[in-house]
């Protein structure tokens, strides 16, 4: 009986150790770190997309893994921060479709104390497609879509 009990305990112990699985939870954020240029900006009020100039097209954004950000256009050298947050709210995607669910928002805040230039970009949604970041925001009237490409 003792031998059977030892085998039963051994089998139970083996079964329990085999059923335990360690899981490493990683970040779901897109790999934003690196250099980016604003390649396109457009707006829509429901009747198609129309291009507009933001004044940021001639510079390079640099996003660092620690959340630091820089923007340099040869005149302004702005420093600050960026972040991506996963939130649940209403937003418009890059095609102008409305959703109300879990998604990533994107913020960029940079400032140059010498020229007093600044850029505060708040996006309701961001989509990462490899060599492009597409970010949108809605101001109550129009949807703005910013397309960044790797530099």
Rosetta silent file (secondary structure, phi, psi, omega in degrees, C-alpha in Angstrom):
SEQUENCE: XXXXXXXXXXXXXXXXXXXXXXXXXXXXXXXXXXXXXXXXXXXXXXXXXXXXXXXXXXXXXXXXXXXXXXXXXXXXXXXXXXXXXXXXXXXXXXXXXXXXXXXXXXXXXXXXXXXXXXXXXXXXXXXXXXXXXXXXXXXXXXXXXXXXXXX
SCORE:     score description
SCORE:     0.000 S_00000001
   1 L     0.000  -41.523  179.479    0.000    0.000    0.000 S_00000001
   2 H   -61.940  -38.705  179.924    2.838    2.389    0.855 S_00000001
   3 H   -64.728  -42.068  178.404    4.439    1.787   -2.537 S_00000001
   4 H   -64.253  -38.867  179.216    1.177    2.528   -4.326 S_00000001
   5 H   -65.515  -40.612  177.810    0.757    5.698   -2.299 S_00000001
   6 H   -63.837  -43.656  177.707    4.277    6.860   -3.242 S_00000001
   7 H   -63.443  -40.707  178.918    3.590    6.189   -6.939 S_00000001
   8 H   -63.148  -41.902  178.852    0.274    8.003   -6.715 S_00000001
   9 H   -67.053  -38.589  179.348    1.951   11.037   -5.101 S_00000001
  10 H   -65.840  -44.181  178.437    4.719   10.970   -7.715 S_00000001
  11 H   -64.242  -42.195  178.365    2.237   10.821  -10.584 S_00000001
  12 H   -62.938  -42.632  179.071    0.171   13.634   -9.032 S_00000001
  13 H   -63.923  -42.996  176.801    3.298   15.754   -8.569 S_00000001
  14 H   -62.725  -41.780  178.929    4.375   15.178  -12.175 S_00000001
  15 H   -62.136  -44.375 -178.926    0.909   16.042  -13.419 S_00000001
  16 H   -66.470  -40.067 -179.467    0.815   19.274  -11.421 S_00000001
  17 H   -71.621  -29.221  177.819    4.261   20.419  -12.553 S_00000001
  18 H   -74.382  -26.200 -177.806    3.410   19.714  -16.179 S_00000001
  19 H   -85.368   -9.911  177.486    0.214   21.767  -15.998 S_00000001
  20 L   -84.738  130.219 -179.927    1.966   24.910  -14.741 S_00000001
  21 L  -128.318  130.152  175.381    2.970   27.281  -17.525 S_00000001
  22 L   -88.564  135.525  179.612    4.952   30.456  -17.110 S_00000001
  23 L  -122.602  130.543  175.308    3.795   33.310  -19.290 S_00000001
  24 L   -99.178  119.579  179.743    5.800   36.417  -20.031 S_00000001
  25 L   -90.626  119.163 -179.078    3.533   39.361  -20.669 S_00000001
  26 L  -102.915  176.607  178.427    5.115   41.739  -23.153 S_00000001
  27 L   -77.869  145.509  176.560    4.194   45.167  -24.336 S_00000001
  28 L  -100.011    3.990 -178.701    1.599   45.499  -27.061 S_00000001
  29 L   -72.549  144.252  177.700    2.888   48.891  -28.090 S_00000001
  30 L   -68.157  154.576  178.982    4.235   49.234  -31.616 S_00000001
  31 L   -75.462   86.302 -175.063    7.978   49.712  -32.003 S_00000001
  32 L   -83.458  -24.144 -175.955    7.891   53.490  -32.336 S_00000001
  33 L   -54.902  134.475 -179.784   11.496   54.112  -31.311 S_00000001
  34 E   135.979 -169.399 -177.960   13.525   55.562  -34.165 S_00000001
  35 E  -102.410  136.109 -176.185   13.456   58.439  -36.634 S_00000001
  36 E  -137.735  148.981  171.700   10.261   59.448  -38.439 S_00000001
  37 E  -121.407  147.281  175.618    9.140   62.154  -40.854 S_00000001
  38 E   -79.764  107.958 -174.645    5.619   63.441  -41.313 S_00000001
  39 E   -94.352  -20.658 -179.116    4.939   62.383  -44.902 S_00000001
  40 E  -160.172  141.226  172.532    1.262   63.294  -45.185 S_00000001
  41 E  -137.152  133.070 -178.801   -1.448   65.122  -43.272 S_00000001
  42 E  -145.985  161.046 -179.886   -5.070   65.256  -44.353 S_00000001
  43 E  -128.295  153.224  175.146   -8.524   66.143  -43.014 S_00000001
  44 E  -143.341  136.889  172.875  -12.004   64.859  -43.616 S_00000001
  45 L  -114.514   20.512  179.143  -15.402   66.178  -42.599 S_00000001
  46 L   106.956   -7.418 -178.252  -17.157   63.249  -44.259 S_00000001
  47 L  -116.815   39.041 -179.104  -16.725   64.342  -47.895 S_00000001
  48 L   100.022  170.085 -177.984  -13.299   62.894  -48.692 S_00000001
  49 E  -100.146  137.163 -179.936   -9.776   63.622  -47.530 S_00000001
  50 E  -126.269  128.912 -179.165   -8.056   66.952  -48.181 S_00000001
  51 E   -70.638  147.871  173.626   -4.329   67.525  -47.676 S_00000001
  52 L  -144.866  159.558 -178.794   -3.088   70.311  -45.429 S_00000001
  53 L   -98.945  126.489  179.701    0.296   71.625  -44.299 S_00000001
  54 L   -92.381  -18.792 -172.454    1.112   71.310  -40.581 S_00000001
  55 L    89.005   -2.900 -179.281    4.477   73.078  -40.666 S_00000001
  56 L  -106.882    4.897 -174.792    6.138   69.890  -39.364 S_00000001
  57 L   -71.091  -21.194 -174.362    6.770   68.246  -42.746 S_00000001
  58 L   -95.000    8.892 -177.497   10.371   69.500  -43.087 S_00000001
  59 L  -120.940  177.842  180.000   11.719   67.995  -39.877 S_00000001
  60 E  -120.046  127.621  172.173   12.604   64.685  -38.314 S_00000001
  61 E   -91.583  137.072  173.451   10.952   63.269  -35.196 S_00000001
  62 E  -123.241  123.777  178.841   13.071   60.978  -33.029 S_00000001
  63 E  -113.120  128.652 -178.212   11.356   58.772  -30.492 S_00000001
  64 L  -106.160  153.535 -177.700   13.428   56.986  -27.860 S_00000001
  65 L   -60.090  -25.178 -178.802   12.494   53.867  -25.890 S_00000001
  66 L   -83.186    3.900  179.712   12.587   55.820  -22.612 S_00000001
  67 L    94.052   -2.104  177.148    9.752   58.116  -23.785 S_00000001
  68 E   -76.991  149.578  179.416   11.992   61.023  -24.821 S_00000001
  69 E  -137.501  150.868  174.618   11.236   62.766  -28.117 S_00000001
  70 E  -138.247  152.341  172.815   13.029   65.237  -30.364 S_00000001
  71 E  -137.426  130.058 -178.727   12.062   67.218  -33.429 S_00000001
  72 E  -136.744  120.844  176.815   14.631   68.938  -35.653 S_00000001
  73 L  -118.328   14.661 -178.925   13.869   70.920  -38.802 S_00000001
  74 L    89.898  -17.737  177.524   17.167   72.818  -38.962 S_00000001
  75 L  -115.515  -54.016  176.176   15.660   75.853  -37.233 S_00000001
  76 L   -96.613  132.594  169.027   13.840   74.440  -34.220 S_00000001
  77 E  -119.664   96.599 -173.844   15.441   71.732  -32.123 S_00000001
  78 E  -100.205  142.802  177.309   12.646   70.694  -29.838 S_00000001
  79 E  -126.747  151.596  178.509   12.858   68.178  -27.013 S_00000001
  80 E   176.879 -132.531 -174.188   10.169   66.564  -24.942 S_00000001
  81 E  -144.422  164.883  173.280    8.309   63.307  -24.626 S_00000001
  82 E  -139.980  157.805  173.202    6.006   60.847  -26.343 S_00000001
  83 E  -160.720  153.062  173.987    3.741   58.111  -25.061 S_00000001
  84 E  -119.410  129.557  178.306    1.233   55.555  -26.196 S_00000001
  85 E  -122.377  139.514  173.035   -1.637   54.662  -23.893 S_00000001
  86 E   -90.398  120.836 -175.956   -4.148   51.879  -24.305 S_00000001
  87 E  -134.247  164.282  174.297   -7.584   53.341  -23.566 S_00000001
  88 E  -116.013  113.072 -179.895  -11.241   52.531  -24.045 S_00000001
  89 E  -168.601  179.846  176.176  -13.154   55.355  -25.717 S_00000001
  90 E   -83.676  144.246 -179.839  -14.661   56.513  -28.975 S_00000001
  91 E  -160.747  162.846  173.244  -12.347   57.301  -31.878 S_00000001
  92 E  -106.800  136.219  178.444  -12.098   57.501  -35.668 S_00000001
  93 L   -85.671 -174.971 -175.440   -9.653   55.230  -37.472 S_00000001
  94 L   -65.902  -14.243  178.997   -7.475   56.105  -40.472 S_00000001
  95 L  -100.586   -2.714 -179.282  -10.401   55.500  -42.853 S_00000001
  96 L    90.326   11.924  178.059  -12.848   57.718  -40.983 S_00000001
  97 L   -86.849  139.017 -178.307  -14.789   54.845  -39.383 S_00000001
  98 E   -92.828  136.605  176.812  -16.034   55.377  -35.836 S_00000001
  99 E  -136.228  158.823  174.093  -15.383   52.802  -33.095 S_00000001
 100 E  -137.879   87.893 -177.880  -15.843   52.715  -29.358 S_00000001
 101 E  -159.817 -167.277  179.406  -13.497   50.112  -27.917 S_00000001
 102 E   -75.793  129.834 -179.035   -9.987   49.444  -26.620 S_00000001
 103 E  -159.258  172.997  179.911   -7.282   51.124  -28.728 S_00000001
 104 E   -99.570  132.276  171.225   -3.966   52.990  -28.512 S_00000001
 105 E  -104.229  160.046 -172.632   -3.742   56.771  -28.279 S_00000001
 106 E  -136.126  131.396  179.457   -0.519   58.645  -29.094 S_00000001
 107 E  -128.876  138.451  174.871    0.873   61.878  -27.654 S_00000001
 108 E  -130.853  127.502  177.145    3.909   63.939  -28.669 S_00000001
 109 E  -132.155  113.308  178.352    5.014   67.013  -26.698 S_00000001
 110 E  -134.671  151.614 -174.893    8.197   68.843  -27.793 S_00000001
 111 E  -150.086  140.987  174.756    9.492   72.377  -27.121 S_00000001
 112 L  -112.332  110.222 -178.593   12.474   74.547  -28.137 S_00000001
 113 L   -68.435  -21.029 -179.467   13.329   77.095  -25.404 S_00000001
 114 L   -75.921  -49.717 -177.563   15.503   79.140  -27.802 S_00000001
 115 L   -95.366   -8.525 -174.959   12.898   79.763  -30.525 S_00000001
 116 L    64.207   18.898  175.263    9.844   79.119  -28.298 S_00000001
 117 L   -76.801  145.585  178.465    8.641   76.665  -30.954 S_00000001
 118 E  -150.169  160.371  173.423    6.523   73.785  -29.779 S_00000001
 119 E  -142.655  122.478  175.706    4.419   70.902  -31.038 S_00000001
 120 E  -122.718  101.322 -177.203    1.741   69.209  -28.964 S_00000001
 121 E  -108.829  121.004 -179.753    0.155   66.422  -30.971 S_00000001
 122 E  -118.850  114.185 -177.686   -2.651   64.434  -29.361 S_00000001
 123 E  -111.459  134.976  178.866   -3.968   61.526  -31.381 S_00000001
 124 L   -72.742  -28.883 -175.402   -7.053   59.504  -30.508 S_00000001
 125 E  -147.153  147.742  175.539   -5.800   56.452  -32.402 S_00000001
 126 E  -137.427  138.501  176.728   -2.543   55.117  -33.822 S_00000001
 127 E  -125.248  132.243  179.692   -1.941   52.275  -36.248 S_00000001
 128 E  -107.012  125.540 -178.079    1.495   50.814  -36.889 S_00000001
 129 L  -124.537   37.237  179.062    2.077   49.215  -40.299 S_00000001
 130 L    92.794  -85.513 -179.472    5.803   48.452  -40.304 S_00000001
 131 L  -100.297    6.886 -179.901    7.371   51.481  -41.945 S_00000001
 132 E  -133.915  144.316  167.533    4.414   53.804  -41.266 S_00000001
 133 E  -114.468  128.715  178.054    2.600   55.217  -38.262 S_00000001
 134 E  -120.147  117.909 -175.591   -0.890   56.495  -38.995 S_00000001
 135 E  -121.433  140.858 -179.201   -2.425   58.618  -36.273 S_00000001
 136 E  -129.274  154.158  169.831   -5.853   60.263  -36.180 S_00000001
 137 E  -146.776  156.125 -179.195   -7.712   62.741  -34.044 S_00000001
 138 E  -122.948  127.938 -176.641  -11.182   64.245  -34.100 S_00000001
 139 L  -103.629   10.552 -177.964  -11.777   67.857  -33.023 S_00000001
 140 L   101.918  -17.355 -179.679  -15.587   67.795  -33.090 S_00000001
 141 L  -126.931  -45.424 -177.167  -15.794   68.857  -36.743 S_00000001
 142 L  -131.340  157.318  173.027  -13.105   67.104  -38.765 S_00000001
 143 E   -99.636  129.252  175.456  -10.913   64.028  -38.567 S_00000001
 144 E  -106.105  136.779  179.804   -7.197   64.705  -39.026 S_00000001
 145 E  -124.693  122.445  179.013   -4.928   61.904  -40.240 S_00000001
 146 E  -112.241  127.637  177.500   -1.137   62.126  -39.908 S_00000001
 147 E  -112.665  118.407  176.720    1.067   59.594  -41.679 S_00000001
 148 E  -103.843  141.867  174.301    4.625   59.230  -40.436 S_00000001
 149 E  -124.772  152.914  179.678    7.194   57.145  -42.292 S_00000001
 150 E   -60.630  141.294 -178.776   10.546   55.823  -41.111 S_00000001
 151 L   -97.168    0.000    0.000   13.417   58.148  -41.873 S_00000001
